[in-house]
Amino acid sequence: MNRTANAASNTGAPLAPPIKKRGSWLKRWDAPIAGYLFISPWIIGFFGLTLYPMLLSLYYSFTNYTLMEDIKWVGFKNYDRIIMHDDKFLQSIKVTFLFVLGSVPLKLIAALLVAIVLNRAVRGISFYRTAIYFPSLIGGSIAVSLLWRNIFGVDGFFNKMLASIGIDAPGWITNPHTALWSLIMLSVWQFGSSMVIFLAGLKQIPADLYEASSVDGANKFTQFWKVTLPMLSPTIYFNLIMGVINAFQMFTSAYVITNGGPMNSTYVYALYLYERAFGRYQLGYASALAWIMLVMIVIVAVLISWSSKYWVFYENDTGRGKRK
């Protein structure tokens, strides 16, 4: 600028007045402020409805907090009592893991198979997709749980149908050996969300891969095993993680259909947590149970994530089962 001024003075030309950028500070601040204003509902909800309650429950987990007494700091006594001396805790852990191991794989298999069937350009396919997805819209509701209890009760519709053909069936939700499987089947029946995600993943697989495999003489099963599953493995991984998280938190169906019975065969972890918090009003103890559940879910999710490098295939991989 000094060179320009000197040159102008040497030539005798008048100096141009400096250009003032009006509103430059406003432009610098306008975009960030607008962005924060747009996301302010989420920020308020996150801090007020998620982060603050989580930190408060973490504090309560180290206290002997009940609705009847003052808050007393007890340190790790709640955790020690849960892990070392609580038999119902161990029972609920066992039932929850059985539910997860039974419901998640079956739900993924059912969702994948139905998605493959619906991944066809046939007449009326949109109606079938909507009809099959519909149970997931009302999934987890009290109404569905009551309906399921009426269907599989001792005098329910399913037993009446079996009795009409001469089969004497047991009470599916009153038998300790079949009650948990009744809840697992309810969870599997609500596979619509996973099916939609699988359907989206199937549509992303290039048709050239199937054409090339057909030229090489691959049949439908080989194409499914060598093309569909590897290309769909990231979607399987996502659905697996989400399915495990949701299965660990299963509560409504166990509470409404069996209430943990018979003989604690459906006494899942979330039901035990609810009983401690709102049945016995031991909120400090229940907060410790909630954080133990969070740790269990994180551990399982980390293990699944670690194993994914051996079976999840990405398009930019140098080889199957290996990431760049």
mmCIF file of C-alpha atoms in Angstrom, residues 27-301:
data_model
loop_
_atom_site.group_PDB
_atom_site.id
_atom_site.type_symbol
_atom_site.label_atom_id
_atom_site.label_comp_id
_atom_site.label_asym_id
_atom_site.label_seq_id
_atom_site.Cartn_x
_atom_site.Cartn_y
_atom_site.Cartn_z
ATOM 1 C CA LYS A 27 -20.951 -10.987 8.420
ATOM 2 C CA ARG A 28 -18.267 -12.731 10.468
ATOM 3 C CA TRP A 29 -20.700 -13.337 13.329
ATOM 4 C CA ASP A 30 -23.916 -13.795 11.369
ATOM 5 C CA ALA A 31 -23.287 -17.344 10.131
ATOM 6 C CA PRO A 32 -22.144 -18.840 13.502
ATOM 7 C CA ILE A 33 -25.009 -17.170 15.383
ATOM 8 C CA ALA A 34 -27.552 -18.417 12.865
ATOM 9 C CA GLY A 35 -26.102 -21.904 13.068
ATOM 10 C CA TYR A 36 -26.262 -21.963 16.860
ATOM 11 C CA LEU A 37 -29.817 -20.646 16.787
ATOM 12 C CA PHE A 38 -30.888 -23.446 14.448
ATOM 13 C CA ILE A 39 -29.319 -26.175 16.581
ATOM 14 C CA SER A 40 -30.261 -24.571 19.912
ATOM 15 C CA PRO A 41 -33.279 -26.914 20.433
ATOM 16 C CA TRP A 42 -30.954 -29.903 20.125
ATOM 17 C CA ILE A 43 -28.326 -28.302 22.390
ATOM 18 C CA ILE A 44 -30.921 -27.493 25.062
ATOM 19 C CA GLY A 45 -32.388 -30.987 24.804
ATOM 20 C CA PHE A 46 -28.957 -32.643 24.968
ATOM 21 C CA PHE A 47 -27.774 -30.751 28.040
ATOM 22 C CA GLY A 48 -31.148 -30.628 29.801
ATOM 23 C CA LEU A 49 -32.574 -34.055 28.951
ATOM 24 C CA THR A 50 -29.472 -36.205 28.357
ATOM 25 C CA LEU A 51 -26.179 -34.965 29.795
ATOM 26 C CA TYR A 52 -27.494 -33.471 33.044
ATOM 27 C CA PRO A 53 -29.650 -36.532 33.943
ATOM 28 C CA MET A 54 -26.721 -38.847 33.138
ATOM 29 C CA LEU A 55 -24.318 -36.938 35.396
ATOM 30 C CA LEU A 56 -26.966 -36.725 38.116
ATOM 31 C CA SER A 57 -27.595 -40.485 37.945
ATOM 32 C CA LEU A 58 -23.832 -41.082 38.113
ATOM 33 C CA TYR A 59 -23.739 -39.053 41.335
ATOM 34 C CA TYR A 60 -26.790 -40.857 42.712
ATOM 35 C CA SER A 61 -25.152 -44.231 42.014
ATOM 36 C CA PHE A 62 -22.635 -43.450 44.760
ATOM 37 C CA THR A 63 -25.340 -42.511 47.266
ATOM 38 C CA ASN A 64 -28.008 -44.207 49.326
ATOM 39 C CA TYR A 65 -30.743 -42.135 47.684
ATOM 40 C CA THR A 66 -34.381 -43.006 48.322
ATOM 41 C CA LEU A 67 -37.513 -40.922 48.184
ATOM 42 C CA MET A 68 -38.050 -41.464 51.905
ATOM 43 C CA GLU A 69 -34.618 -40.460 53.246
ATOM 44 C CA ASP A 70 -31.968 -37.817 52.730
ATOM 45 C CA ILE A 71 -29.161 -38.428 50.252
ATOM 46 C CA LYS A 72 -26.157 -40.130 51.880
ATOM 47 C CA TRP A 73 -22.808 -40.682 50.167
ATOM 48 C CA VAL A 74 -21.853 -44.383 50.302
ATOM 49 C CA GLY A 75 -19.090 -44.580 47.679
ATOM 50 C CA PHE A 76 -18.839 -47.921 45.868
ATOM 51 C CA LYS A 77 -21.099 -49.803 48.281
ATOM 52 C CA ASN A 78 -23.954 -49.978 45.770
ATOM 53 C CA TYR A 79 -21.695 -51.509 43.125
ATOM 54 C CA ASP A 80 -20.152 -53.929 45.600
ATOM 55 C CA ARG A 81 -23.575 -55.029 46.791
ATOM 56 C CA ILE A 82 -24.857 -55.485 43.234
ATOM 57 C CA ILE A 83 -21.936 -57.506 41.922
ATOM 58 C CA MET A 84 -21.053 -59.536 45.010
ATOM 59 C CA HIS A 85 -24.281 -60.045 46.941
ATOM 60 C CA ASP A 86 -27.283 -59.566 44.611
ATOM 61 C CA ASP A 87 -28.657 -62.857 43.283
ATOM 62 C CA LYS A 88 -31.411 -61.154 41.273
ATOM 63 C CA PHE A 89 -28.771 -59.128 39.478
ATOM 64 C CA LEU A 90 -27.065 -62.312 38.277
ATOM 65 C CA GLN A 91 -30.408 -63.832 37.266
ATOM 66 C CA SER A 92 -31.385 -60.736 35.280
ATOM 67 C CA ILE A 93 -27.983 -60.694 33.567
ATOM 68 C CA LYS A 94 -28.413 -64.327 32.552
ATOM 69 C CA VAL A 95 -31.932 -63.800 31.175
ATOM 70 C CA THR A 96 -30.903 -60.628 29.340
ATOM 71 C CA PHE A 97 -27.963 -62.293 27.604
ATOM 72 C CA LEU A 98 -30.162 -65.238 26.616
ATOM 73 C CA PHE A 99 -32.659 -62.800 25.146
ATOM 74 C CA VAL A 100 -29.940 -60.931 23.236
ATOM 75 C CA LEU A 101 -28.353 -64.126 21.893
ATOM 76 C CA GLY A 102 -31.737 -65.464 20.828
ATOM 77 C CA SER A 103 -33.471 -62.392 19.424
ATOM 78 C CA VAL A 104 -30.724 -60.460 17.646
ATOM 79 C CA PRO A 105 -29.477 -63.174 15.236
ATOM 80 C CA LEU A 106 -33.001 -64.387 14.426
ATOM 81 C CA LYS A 107 -34.169 -60.833 13.839
ATOM 82 C CA LEU A 108 -31.260 -60.105 11.500
ATOM 83 C CA ILE A 109 -31.821 -63.318 9.541
ATOM 84 C CA ALA A 110 -35.551 -62.675 9.174
ATOM 85 C CA ALA A 111 -34.986 -59.047 8.142
ATOM 86 C CA LEU A 112 -32.341 -59.997 5.573
ATOM 87 C CA LEU A 113 -34.366 -62.789 3.992
ATOM 88 C CA VAL A 114 -37.497 -60.648 3.720
ATOM 89 C CA ALA A 115 -35.459 -57.742 2.315
ATOM 90 C CA ILE A 116 -34.065 -60.022 -0.400
ATOM 91 C CA VAL A 117 -37.576 -61.149 -1.307
ATOM 92 C CA LEU A 118 -38.834 -57.549 -1.418
ATOM 93 C CA ASN A 119 -35.871 -56.353 -3.487
ATOM 94 C CA ARG A 120 -37.721 -57.131 -6.700
ATOM 95 C CA ALA A 121 -39.449 -54.980 -9.281
ATOM 96 C CA VAL A 122 -42.839 -56.665 -9.181
ATOM 97 C CA ARG A 123 -46.316 -55.241 -9.216
ATOM 98 C CA GLY A 124 -47.574 -53.989 -5.850
ATOM 99 C CA ILE A 125 -44.182 -54.320 -4.138
ATOM 100 C CA SER A 126 -44.614 -50.962 -2.349
ATOM 101 C CA PHE A 127 -47.764 -52.223 -0.656
ATOM 102 C CA TYR A 128 -46.025 -55.379 0.570
ATOM 103 C CA ARG A 129 -43.077 -53.390 1.901
ATOM 104 C CA THR A 130 -45.400 -51.067 3.807
ATOM 105 C CA ALA A 131 -47.491 -53.936 5.189
ATOM 106 C CA ILE A 132 -44.429 -55.803 6.438
ATOM 107 C CA TYR A 133 -42.877 -52.663 7.922
ATOM 108 C CA PHE A 134 -46.075 -51.658 9.733
ATOM 109 C CA PRO A 135 -45.544 -53.836 12.878
ATOM 110 C CA SER A 136 -42.340 -51.913 13.593
ATOM 111 C CA LEU A 137 -44.267 -48.644 13.769
ATOM 112 C CA ILE A 138 -46.256 -49.924 16.732
ATOM 113 C CA GLY A 139 -43.477 -52.110 18.097
ATOM 114 C CA GLY A 140 -42.715 -51.927 21.811
ATOM 115 C CA SER A 141 -46.137 -50.532 22.654
ATOM 116 C CA ILE A 142 -48.353 -51.780 25.449
ATOM 117 C CA ALA A 143 -51.129 -52.596 22.966
ATOM 118 C CA VAL A 144 -48.885 -54.980 21.008
ATOM 119 C CA SER A 145 -47.732 -56.667 24.210
ATOM 120 C CA LEU A 146 -51.325 -57.171 25.347
ATOM 121 C CA LEU A 147 -52.207 -58.591 21.937
ATOM 122 C CA TRP A 148 -49.256 -60.973 22.105
ATOM 123 C CA ARG A 149 -50.315 -62.116 25.582
ATOM 124 C CA ASN A 150 -53.818 -62.850 24.334
ATOM 125 C CA ILE A 151 -52.500 -64.791 21.353
ATOM 126 C CA PHE A 152 -50.062 -67.004 23.269
ATOM 127 C CA GLY A 153 -51.909 -67.332 26.574
ATOM 128 C CA VAL A 154 -53.269 -70.640 27.857
ATOM 129 C CA ASP A 155 -56.644 -69.930 26.234
ATOM 130 C CA GLY A 156 -55.179 -67.753 23.499
ATOM 131 C CA PHE A 157 -55.797 -67.809 19.778
ATOM 132 C CA PHE A 158 -52.704 -69.885 18.974
ATOM 133 C CA ASN A 159 -53.594 -72.662 21.434
ATOM 134 C CA LYS A 160 -57.184 -72.715 20.209
ATOM 135 C CA MET A 161 -55.948 -73.122 16.659
ATOM 136 C CA LEU A 162 -53.708 -76.020 17.713
ATOM 137 C CA ALA A 163 -56.540 -77.582 19.732
ATOM 138 C CA SER A 164 -58.750 -77.544 16.644
ATOM 139 C CA ILE A 165 -56.361 -79.984 14.966
ATOM 140 C CA GLY A 166 -55.940 -82.156 18.043
ATOM 141 C CA ILE A 167 -52.722 -80.720 19.517
ATOM 142 C CA ASP A 168 -52.682 -80.048 23.255
ATOM 143 C CA ALA A 169 -50.323 -77.069 23.516
ATOM 144 C CA PRO A 170 -48.888 -75.613 26.741
ATOM 145 C CA GLY A 171 -49.279 -72.059 27.983
ATOM 146 C CA TRP A 172 -46.455 -70.439 26.091
ATOM 147 C CA ILE A 173 -46.087 -67.460 28.411
ATOM 148 C CA THR A 174 -46.817 -69.379 31.610
ATOM 149 C CA ASN A 175 -44.265 -72.134 31.013
ATOM 150 C CA PRO A 176 -40.730 -71.323 32.260
ATOM 151 C CA HIS A 177 -39.226 -73.187 29.296
ATOM 152 C CA THR A 178 -41.124 -71.264 26.614
ATOM 153 C CA ALA A 179 -41.919 -67.855 28.151
ATOM 154 C CA LEU A 180 -38.636 -66.251 27.107
ATOM 155 C CA TRP A 181 -38.990 -67.658 23.598
ATOM 156 C CA SER A 182 -42.394 -65.991 23.374
ATOM 157 C CA LEU A 183 -40.727 -62.633 24.012
ATOM 158 C CA ILE A 184 -37.970 -63.463 21.534
ATOM 159 C CA MET A 185 -40.537 -64.223 18.837
ATOM 160 C CA LEU A 186 -42.246 -60.899 19.523
ATOM 161 C CA SER A 187 -38.928 -59.126 19.040
ATOM 162 C CA VAL A 188 -38.216 -61.047 15.824
ATOM 163 C CA TRP A 189 -41.691 -60.210 14.497
ATOM 164 C CA GLN A 190 -40.788 -56.517 14.704
ATOM 165 C CA PHE A 191 -37.963 -56.702 12.144
ATOM 166 C CA GLY A 192 -39.297 -53.927 9.895
ATOM 167 C CA SER A 193 -36.663 -51.283 10.669
ATOM 168 C CA SER A 194 -33.766 -53.657 10.047
ATOM 169 C CA MET A 195 -35.479 -54.859 6.868
ATOM 170 C CA VAL A 196 -35.701 -51.311 5.465
ATOM 171 C CA ILE A 197 -31.996 -50.739 6.163
ATOM 172 C CA PHE A 198 -31.108 -54.057 4.521
ATOM 173 C CA LEU A 199 -33.281 -53.144 1.544
ATOM 174 C CA ALA A 200 -31.404 -49.863 1.128
ATOM 175 C CA GLY A 201 -28.102 -51.737 1.326
ATOM 176 C CA LEU A 202 -29.184 -54.270 -1.287
ATOM 177 C CA LYS A 203 -30.024 -51.489 -3.721
ATOM 178 C CA GLN A 204 -26.470 -50.146 -3.405
ATOM 179 C CA ILE A 205 -24.882 -53.394 -4.630
ATOM 180 C CA PRO A 206 -23.843 -52.941 -8.296
ATOM 181 C CA ALA A 207 -25.699 -55.204 -10.706
ATOM 182 C CA ASP A 208 -22.426 -55.730 -12.605
ATOM 183 C CA LEU A 209 -21.172 -57.964 -9.793
ATOM 184 C CA TYR A 210 -24.079 -60.351 -10.226
ATOM 185 C CA GLU A 211 -23.708 -60.340 -14.004
ATOM 186 C CA ALA A 212 -19.985 -61.087 -13.753
ATOM 187 C CA SER A 213 -20.578 -63.922 -11.281
ATOM 188 C CA SER A 214 -23.253 -65.376 -13.577
ATOM 189 C CA VAL A 215 -20.779 -65.395 -16.444
ATOM 190 C CA ASP A 216 -18.363 -67.277 -14.190
ATOM 191 C CA GLY A 217 -21.052 -69.907 -13.573
ATOM 192 C CA ALA A 218 -22.116 -68.910 -10.036
ATOM 193 C CA ASN A 219 -25.574 -70.030 -8.955
ATOM 194 C CA LYS A 220 -27.948 -68.067 -6.694
ATOM 195 C CA PHE A 221 -26.535 -69.473 -3.464
ATOM 196 C CA THR A 222 -22.946 -68.716 -4.528
ATOM 197 C CA GLN A 223 -23.947 -65.184 -5.494
ATOM 198 C CA PHE A 224 -25.573 -64.707 -2.093
ATOM 199 C CA TRP A 225 -22.531 -66.045 -0.242
ATOM 200 C CA LYS A 226 -19.802 -64.453 -2.361
ATOM 201 C CA VAL A 227 -21.433 -61.198 -3.491
ATOM 202 C CA THR A 228 -24.458 -60.229 -1.404
ATOM 203 C CA LEU A 229 -23.117 -60.956 2.086
ATOM 204 C CA PRO A 230 -19.670 -59.320 1.614
ATOM 205 C CA MET A 231 -21.158 -56.208 0.010
ATOM 206 C CA LEU A 232 -23.872 -56.068 2.662
ATOM 207 C CA SER A 233 -21.530 -56.644 5.625
ATOM 208 C CA PRO A 234 -21.357 -52.926 6.655
ATOM 209 C CA THR A 235 -25.159 -52.878 6.820
ATOM 210 C CA ILE A 236 -25.163 -56.129 8.815
ATOM 211 C CA TYR A 237 -22.643 -54.577 11.182
ATOM 212 C CA PHE A 238 -24.833 -51.489 11.734
ATOM 213 C CA ASN A 239 -27.994 -53.531 12.286
ATOM 214 C CA LEU A 240 -26.121 -55.842 14.651
ATOM 215 C CA ILE A 241 -24.905 -52.970 16.836
ATOM 216 C CA MET A 242 -28.342 -51.330 16.961
ATOM 217 C CA GLY A 243 -30.078 -54.660 17.592
ATOM 218 C CA VAL A 244 -27.800 -55.494 20.524
ATOM 219 C CA ILE A 245 -28.302 -52.062 22.106
ATOM 220 C CA ASN A 246 -32.088 -52.297 21.796
ATOM 221 C CA ALA A 247 -32.201 -55.894 23.042
ATOM 222 C CA PHE A 248 -30.278 -55.050 26.211
ATOM 223 C CA GLN A 249 -32.872 -52.381 27.018
ATOM 224 C CA MET A 250 -35.943 -54.544 26.393
ATOM 225 C CA PHE A 251 -38.578 -53.768 29.017
ATOM 226 C CA THR A 252 -42.179 -53.243 27.847
ATOM 227 C CA SER A 253 -42.966 -56.755 26.604
ATOM 228 C CA ALA A 254 -41.417 -58.420 29.669
ATOM 229 C CA TYR A 255 -43.302 -56.096 32.002
ATOM 230 C CA VAL A 256 -46.714 -56.352 30.312
ATOM 231 C CA ILE A 257 -46.731 -59.976 29.121
ATOM 232 C CA THR A 258 -45.001 -61.898 31.921
ATOM 233 C CA ASN A 259 -43.887 -59.344 34.542
ATOM 234 C CA GLY A 260 -40.658 -61.297 34.876
ATOM 235 C CA GLY A 261 -42.276 -64.679 35.407
ATOM 236 C CA PRO A 262 -42.818 -67.507 35.502
ATOM 237 C CA MET A 263 -40.073 -68.384 37.994
ATOM 238 C CA ASN A 264 -38.033 -65.328 36.892
ATOM 239 C CA SER A 265 -37.514 -66.896 33.447
ATOM 240 C CA THR A 266 -38.197 -63.526 31.760
ATOM 241 C CA TYR A 267 -36.755 -61.315 34.479
ATOM 242 C CA VAL A 268 -34.672 -59.092 32.209
ATOM 243 C CA TYR A 269 -32.229 -56.470 33.446
ATOM 244 C CA ALA A 270 -34.363 -53.421 32.646
ATOM 245 C CA LEU A 271 -37.275 -54.935 34.565
ATOM 246 C CA TYR A 272 -35.075 -55.448 37.630
ATOM 247 C CA LEU A 273 -33.834 -51.859 37.360
ATOM 248 C CA TYR A 274 -37.427 -50.614 37.165
ATOM 249 C CA GLU A 275 -38.424 -52.650 40.218
ATOM 250 C CA ARG A 276 -35.574 -51.221 42.285
ATOM 251 C CA ALA A 277 -36.253 -47.638 41.193
ATOM 252 C CA PHE A 278 -40.054 -47.432 41.216
ATOM 253 C CA GLY A 279 -41.044 -50.496 43.243
ATOM 254 C CA ARG A 280 -38.699 -50.100 46.192
ATOM 255 C CA TYR A 281 -37.766 -46.435 45.547
ATOM 256 C CA GLN A 282 -34.058 -47.248 45.801
ATOM 257 C CA LEU A 283 -33.004 -44.665 43.241
ATOM 258 C CA GLY A 284 -29.324 -44.711 44.164
ATOM 259 C CA TYR A 285 -29.178 -48.474 43.791
ATOM 260 C CA ALA A 286 -31.103 -48.287 40.500
ATOM 261 C CA SER A 287 -28.710 -45.616 39.201
ATOM 262 C CA ALA A 288 -25.803 -47.962 39.850
ATOM 263 C CA LEU A 289 -27.677 -50.698 37.955
ATOM 264 C CA ALA A 290 -28.178 -48.317 35.039
ATOM 265 C CA TRP A 291 -24.480 -47.496 34.818
ATOM 266 C CA ILE A 292 -23.575 -51.177 34.971
ATOM 267 C CA MET A 293 -25.939 -51.731 32.032
ATOM 268 C CA LEU A 294 -24.229 -48.910 30.132
ATOM 269 C CA VAL A 295 -20.818 -50.469 30.747
ATOM 270 C CA MET A 296 -22.059 -53.882 29.581
ATOM 271 C CA ILE A 297 -23.491 -52.423 26.368
ATOM 272 C CA VAL A 298 -20.263 -50.514 25.677
ATOM 273 C CA ILE A 299 -18.145 -53.645 26.226
ATOM 274 C CA VAL A 300 -20.299 -55.738 23.887
ATOM 275 C CA ALA A 301 -20.324 -52.966 21.259
#
